[in-house]
mmCIF file of C-alpha atoms in Angstrom:
data_model
loop_
_atom_site.group_PDB
_atom_site.id
_atom_site.type_symbol
_atom_site.label_atom_id
_atom_site.label_comp_id
_atom_site.label_asym_id
_atom_site.label_seq_id
_atom_site.Cartn_x
_atom_site.Cartn_y
_atom_site.Cartn_z
ATOM 1 C CA UNK A 8 -9.579 -28.074 -23.137
ATOM 2 C CA UNK A 9 -11.428 -30.164 -21.039
ATOM 3 C CA UNK A 10 -8.270 -31.822 -19.100
ATOM 4 C CA UNK A 11 -7.303 -28.154 -18.545
ATOM 5 C CA UNK A 12 -10.677 -26.922 -17.328
ATOM 6 C CA UNK A 13 -10.124 -30.230 -14.740
ATOM 7 C CA UNK A 14 -6.773 -29.268 -13.596
ATOM 8 C CA UNK A 15 -7.780 -25.912 -13.092
ATOM 9 C CA UNK A 16 -10.641 -26.936 -10.839
ATOM 10 C CA UNK A 17 -8.532 -29.196 -8.799
ATOM 11 C CA UNK A 18 -5.199 -26.575 -8.265
ATOM 12 C CA UNK A 19 -7.395 -24.072 -7.388
ATOM 13 C CA UNK A 20 -8.949 -26.304 -4.679
ATOM 14 C CA UNK A 21 -6.305 -27.446 -3.107
ATOM 15 C CA UNK A 22 -4.779 -23.918 -2.991
ATOM 16 C CA UNK A 23 -7.555 -22.332 -0.470
ATOM 17 C CA UNK A 24 -7.865 -26.097 1.162
ATOM 18 C CA UNK A 25 -4.442 -25.936 2.417
ATOM 19 C CA UNK A 26 -4.663 -22.612 4.395
ATOM 20 C CA UNK A 27 -8.092 -21.461 4.704
ATOM 21 C CA UNK A 28 -9.188 -22.972 8.567
ATOM 22 C CA UNK A 29 -5.507 -22.870 9.806
ATOM 23 C CA UNK A 30 -5.219 -23.013 13.459
ATOM 24 C CA UNK A 31 -1.545 -23.180 14.849
ATOM 25 C CA UNK A 32 -0.176 -23.173 18.499
ATOM 26 C CA UNK A 33 3.652 -22.712 19.158
ATOM 27 C CA UNK A 34 4.705 -23.372 23.030
ATOM 28 C CA UNK A 35 7.049 -20.375 24.405
ATOM 29 C CA UNK A 36 9.723 -21.209 26.838
ATOM 30 C CA UNK A 37 10.026 -18.449 29.567
ATOM 31 C CA UNK A 38 13.588 -19.207 31.502
ATOM 32 C CA UNK A 39 13.861 -16.489 34.129
ATOM 33 C CA UNK A 40 16.683 -16.617 36.218
ATOM 34 C CA UNK A 41 16.176 -17.735 39.878
ATOM 35 C CA UNK A 42 12.490 -18.444 40.059
ATOM 36 C CA UNK A 43 10.184 -20.572 38.416
ATOM 37 C CA UNK A 44 10.374 -21.432 34.650
ATOM 38 C CA UNK A 45 6.897 -20.257 32.957
ATOM 39 C CA UNK A 46 5.234 -21.337 29.678
ATOM 40 C CA UNK A 47 2.940 -19.333 27.181
ATOM 41 C CA UNK A 48 1.269 -20.447 23.896
ATOM 42 C CA UNK A 49 1.693 -18.157 21.045
ATOM 43 C CA UNK A 50 -2.175 -19.572 19.082
ATOM 44 C CA UNK A 51 -2.461 -18.285 15.628
ATOM 45 C CA UNK A 52 -5.400 -18.977 13.197
ATOM 46 C CA UNK A 53 -6.717 -18.077 9.628
ATOM 47 C CA UNK A 54 -7.154 -14.887 7.999
ATOM 48 C CA UNK A 55 -3.876 -14.435 10.569
ATOM 49 C CA UNK A 56 -4.942 -11.016 12.291
ATOM 50 C CA UNK A 57 -2.145 -11.888 14.458
ATOM 51 C CA UNK A 58 -2.298 -8.041 16.489
ATOM 52 C CA UNK A 59 -5.574 -9.901 17.862
ATOM 53 C CA UNK A 60 -4.296 -12.733 19.110
ATOM 54 C CA UNK A 61 -3.649 -12.831 22.843
ATOM 55 C CA UNK A 62 -0.310 -14.125 24.046
ATOM 56 C CA UNK A 63 -0.618 -13.032 27.507
ATOM 57 C CA UNK A 64 -3.666 -11.394 29.555
ATOM 58 C CA UNK A 65 -3.139 -8.110 31.748
ATOM 59 C CA UNK A 66 -1.896 -8.375 34.949
ATOM 60 C CA UNK A 67 -0.404 -11.444 34.487
ATOM 61 C CA UNK A 68 2.599 -12.892 36.813
ATOM 62 C CA UNK A 69 5.715 -14.412 34.973
ATOM 63 C CA UNK A 70 9.320 -14.640 36.330
ATOM 64 C CA UNK A 71 8.204 -12.549 39.757
ATOM 65 C CA UNK A 72 7.018 -9.858 36.986
ATOM 66 C CA UNK A 73 3.359 -7.961 36.350
ATOM 67 C CA UNK A 74 2.447 -7.562 32.868
ATOM 68 C CA UNK A 75 0.544 -4.777 33.236
ATOM 69 C CA UNK A 76 -1.426 -4.530 29.702
ATOM 70 C CA UNK A 77 -2.240 -7.308 27.418
ATOM 71 C CA UNK A 78 0.153 -8.440 24.766
ATOM 72 C CA UNK A 79 -0.905 -9.622 21.521
ATOM 73 C CA UNK A 80 1.518 -10.900 18.424
ATOM 74 C CA UNK A 81 2.842 -8.217 15.919
ATOM 75 C CA UNK A 82 1.820 -8.285 12.129
ATOM 76 C CA UNK A 83 -1.476 -8.669 10.443
ATOM 77 C CA UNK A 84 -1.381 -11.016 7.046
ATOM 78 C CA UNK A 85 -5.326 -11.413 6.957
ATOM 79 C CA UNK A 86 -5.419 -8.719 3.843
ATOM 80 C CA UNK A 87 -2.854 -11.402 1.410
ATOM 81 C CA UNK A 88 -4.332 -14.540 2.790
ATOM 82 C CA UNK A 89 -7.951 -13.916 2.065
ATOM 83 C CA UNK A 90 -6.858 -12.239 -1.441
ATOM 84 C CA UNK A 91 -5.160 -15.469 -1.946
ATOM 85 C CA UNK A 92 -8.074 -17.323 -0.967
ATOM 86 C CA UNK A 93 -10.638 -15.242 -2.917
ATOM 87 C CA UNK A 94 -8.686 -15.757 -6.170
ATOM 88 C CA UNK A 95 -8.502 -19.454 -5.854
ATOM 89 C CA UNK A 96 -12.334 -19.267 -4.873
ATOM 90 C CA UNK A 97 -13.314 -17.014 -8.128
ATOM 91 C CA UNK A 98 -10.749 -19.136 -10.318
ATOM 92 C CA UNK A 99 -12.573 -22.856 -9.131
ATOM 93 C CA UNK A 100 -16.249 -21.082 -9.993
ATOM 94 C CA UNK A 101 -14.758 -19.753 -13.459
ATOM 95 C CA UNK A 102 -13.152 -22.993 -14.112
ATOM 96 C CA UNK A 103 -16.173 -25.194 -13.203
ATOM 97 C CA UNK A 104 -17.908 -22.762 -15.754
ATOM 98 C CA UNK A 105 -16.233 -23.077 -18.178
ATOM 99 C CA UNK A 106 -15.699 -26.944 -18.221
ATOM 100 C CA UNK A 107 -19.336 -27.059 -18.501
ATOM 101 C CA UNK A 108 -19.280 -24.630 -21.191
ATOM 102 C CA UNK A 109 -16.333 -26.814 -22.749
ATOM 103 C CA UNK A 110 -18.365 -30.122 -22.194
ATOM 104 C CA UNK A 111 -21.892 -29.313 -23.357
ATOM 105 C CA UNK A 112 -21.709 -25.892 -25.634
ATOM 106 C CA UNK A 113 -18.638 -26.546 -27.123
ATOM 107 C CA UNK A 114 -20.467 -25.611 -30.877
ATOM 108 C CA UNK A 115 -21.670 -22.544 -29.577
ATOM 109 C CA UNK A 116 -18.120 -21.659 -28.118
ATOM 110 C CA UNK A 117 -16.761 -22.253 -31.390
ATOM 111 C CA UNK A 118 -19.064 -20.740 -33.853
ATOM 112 C CA UNK A 119 -18.710 -17.303 -32.221
ATOM 113 C CA UNK A 120 -15.704 -14.944 -31.706
ATOM 114 C CA UNK A 121 -16.991 -13.575 -28.454
ATOM 115 C CA UNK A 122 -16.615 -16.478 -26.524
ATOM 116 C CA UNK A 123 -12.882 -17.521 -27.062
ATOM 117 C CA UNK A 124 -11.604 -14.384 -26.795
ATOM 118 C CA UNK A 125 -13.282 -13.452 -23.596
ATOM 119 C CA UNK A 126 -12.431 -16.576 -22.205
ATOM 120 C CA UNK A 127 -8.573 -15.724 -23.394
ATOM 121 C CA UNK A 128 -8.975 -12.463 -21.296
ATOM 122 C CA UNK A 129 -10.467 -14.280 -18.151
ATOM 123 C CA UNK A 130 -7.552 -16.958 -18.409
ATOM 124 C CA UNK A 131 -4.999 -13.893 -19.140
ATOM 125 C CA UNK A 132 -6.609 -11.746 -15.827
ATOM 126 C CA UNK A 133 -6.639 -15.026 -13.341
ATOM 127 C CA UNK A 134 -2.890 -15.921 -14.224
ATOM 128 C CA UNK A 135 -1.630 -12.376 -13.948
ATOM 129 C CA UNK A 136 -3.725 -12.418 -10.375
ATOM 130 C CA UNK A 137 -2.391 -15.573 -9.257
ATOM 131 C CA UNK A 138 0.700 -14.226 -10.052
ATOM 132 C CA UNK A 139 0.145 -11.626 -7.325
ATOM 133 C CA UNK A 140 -1.905 -13.081 -4.893
ATOM 134 C CA UNK A 141 0.901 -15.923 -4.570
ATOM 135 C CA UNK A 142 3.589 -13.616 -4.420
ATOM 136 C CA UNK A 143 1.895 -11.537 -1.370
ATOM 137 C CA UNK A 144 0.450 -14.672 0.454
ATOM 138 C CA UNK A 145 4.467 -16.056 0.560
ATOM 139 C CA UNK A 146 5.210 -12.506 1.783
ATOM 140 C CA UNK A 147 2.217 -12.439 4.258
ATOM 141 C CA UNK A 148 3.377 -16.253 5.439
ATOM 142 C CA UNK A 149 6.952 -15.113 5.977
ATOM 143 C CA UNK A 150 5.466 -12.089 8.374
ATOM 144 C CA UNK A 151 3.460 -15.036 10.024
ATOM 145 C CA UNK A 152 6.611 -17.182 10.388
ATOM 146 C CA UNK A 153 8.612 -13.826 11.670
ATOM 147 C CA UNK A 154 6.096 -12.929 14.476
ATOM 148 C CA UNK A 155 5.294 -16.608 15.862
ATOM 149 C CA UNK A 156 9.054 -17.489 16.211
ATOM 150 C CA UNK A 157 11.750 -16.863 18.865
ATOM 151 C CA UNK A 158 12.800 -13.654 17.504
ATOM 152 C CA UNK A 159 9.271 -12.254 17.197
ATOM 153 C CA UNK A 160 8.509 -13.202 20.688
ATOM 154 C CA UNK A 161 11.264 -12.105 22.087
ATOM 155 C CA UNK A 162 10.477 -8.512 20.360
ATOM 156 C CA UNK A 163 6.716 -8.541 21.270
ATOM 157 C CA UNK A 164 6.979 -9.162 24.841
ATOM 158 C CA UNK A 165 8.763 -7.068 26.739
ATOM 159 C CA UNK A 166 9.648 -9.040 29.808
ATOM 160 C CA UNK A 167 11.573 -10.980 27.884
ATOM 161 C CA UNK A 168 14.145 -7.986 26.859
ATOM 162 C CA UNK A 169 15.101 -8.732 30.755
ATOM 163 C CA UNK A 170 18.732 -9.797 31.639
ATOM 164 C CA UNK A 171 17.889 -12.297 33.536
ATOM 165 C CA UNK A 172 14.628 -13.483 31.787
ATOM 166 C CA UNK A 173 15.373 -15.596 28.026
ATOM 167 C CA UNK A 174 12.623 -16.377 25.893
ATOM 168 C CA UNK A 175 12.683 -19.641 23.302
ATOM 169 C CA UNK A 176 9.667 -21.166 20.904
ATOM 170 C CA UNK A 177 10.666 -24.641 21.945
ATOM 171 C CA UNK A 178 7.541 -26.332 20.252
ATOM 172 C CA UNK A 179 6.359 -24.984 17.017
ATOM 173 C CA UNK A 180 3.608 -25.229 15.417
ATOM 174 C CA UNK A 181 3.501 -27.461 11.812
ATOM 175 C CA UNK A 182 3.362 -24.917 8.708
ATOM 176 C CA UNK A 183 3.697 -27.818 6.504
ATOM 177 C CA UNK A 184 -0.325 -27.022 4.621
ATOM 178 C CA UNK A 185 0.819 -23.472 4.524
ATOM 179 C CA UNK A 186 4.218 -23.983 2.563
ATOM 180 C CA UNK A 187 1.713 -25.920 0.231
ATOM 181 C CA UNK A 188 -0.920 -23.614 -0.237
ATOM 182 C CA UNK A 189 2.083 -21.429 -1.421
ATOM 183 C CA UNK A 190 3.628 -23.450 -3.739
ATOM 184 C CA UNK A 191 -0.322 -24.630 -5.258
ATOM 185 C CA UNK A 192 -0.401 -20.767 -5.536
ATOM 186 C CA UNK A 193 2.319 -20.719 -8.096
ATOM 187 C CA UNK A 194 1.810 -23.764 -9.517
ATOM 188 C CA UNK A 195 -1.746 -22.350 -10.581
ATOM 189 C CA UNK A 196 -0.135 -19.197 -11.952
ATOM 190 C CA UNK A 197 2.073 -21.964 -14.156
ATOM 191 C CA UNK A 198 -1.076 -23.813 -14.943
ATOM 192 C CA UNK A 199 -3.282 -20.357 -15.865
ATOM 193 C CA UNK A 200 -0.190 -18.914 -18.118
ATOM 194 C CA UNK A 201 0.310 -22.506 -19.891
ATOM 195 C CA UNK A 202 -3.710 -22.505 -20.501
ATOM 196 C CA UNK A 203 -3.779 -19.113 -21.976
ATOM 197 C CA UNK A 204 -2.251 -20.468 -25.038
ATOM 198 C CA UNK A 205 -4.683 -23.155 -25.574
ATOM 199 C CA UNK A 206 -7.825 -20.691 -25.218
ATOM 200 C CA UNK A 207 -5.376 -18.174 -27.724
ATOM 201 C CA UNK A 208 -5.653 -21.106 -30.553
ATOM 202 C CA UNK A 209 -9.515 -20.923 -30.218
ATOM 203 C CA UNK A 210 -9.472 -17.493 -31.080
ATOM 204 C CA UNK A 211 -9.816 -15.218 -34.410
ATOM 205 C CA UNK A 212 -6.427 -13.788 -33.832
ATOM 206 C CA UNK A 213 -4.373 -17.339 -34.191
ATOM 207 C CA UNK A 214 -7.218 -18.245 -36.672
ATOM 208 C CA UNK A 215 -6.566 -15.113 -39.285
ATOM 209 C CA UNK A 216 -2.619 -15.211 -38.076
ATOM 210 C CA UNK A 217 -2.615 -18.913 -38.862
ATOM 211 C CA UNK A 218 -4.489 -18.316 -42.476
ATOM 212 C CA UNK A 219 -2.109 -15.197 -43.336
ATOM 213 C CA UNK A 220 0.914 -17.704 -42.995
ATOM 214 C CA UNK A 221 -0.507 -20.463 -45.141
ATOM 215 C CA UNK A 222 -1.524 -17.474 -48.168
ATOM 216 C CA UNK A 223 2.329 -16.067 -47.878
ATOM 217 C CA UNK A 224 3.360 -19.830 -47.633
ATOM 218 C CA UNK A 225 1.672 -21.047 -51.029
ATOM 219 C CA UNK A 226 2.842 -17.039 -52.602
ATOM 220 C CA UNK A 227 1.422 -15.453 -55.638
ATOM 221 C CA UNK A 228 -1.021 -17.561 -57.863
ATOM 222 C CA UNK A 229 1.032 -18.277 -61.542
ATOM 223 C CA UNK A 230 0.087 -16.326 -64.489
ATOM 224 C CA UNK A 231 -1.385 -17.883 -67.151
ATOM 225 C CA UNK A 232 0.296 -18.886 -70.066
#
């Protein structure tokens, strides 16, 4: 159980460490028919409130067209990534406390019914939370990719809808760490779900089941002759 607690800490740290504080920048090339081409920067940062990320300032001239109002990216993935990070941080803190209990107070843990049952319940809850938050963040990350890609920029910037103007993302920010965070999220799900079994073996439910099976295996005592 000590080894499992260490693994839980490590994977939780890697999960929130690979997405928290992220900053990315895509370069958008605007090909203007009959005039000088333009370049924009689509910058997006954690927690990915894309609708607050400025793409074009107001009264900016692009391809001999004036953009009257400020244009922002579209979408908001802050709720999903903040939920993901919150679960990861709480999981790390709980696994750290559990490790201290396993190392220093294992005799107290095993002598009481409350400790193992409480541990089992929270471990099962965290396994479920990892499923929910990882799925939500995977969807949120796809929203980020869609909003900062060529199709997303074209639908956001009205200028790109003109026949003589073409918009294309020519340089993409590396999303490797964000993809890795999603992978670690589902890896945490697997590890926490597997750890449920090991914690369950410490509860009285498991010991009662084993004792009942042993009694059933021995069968009734033979009658005295």
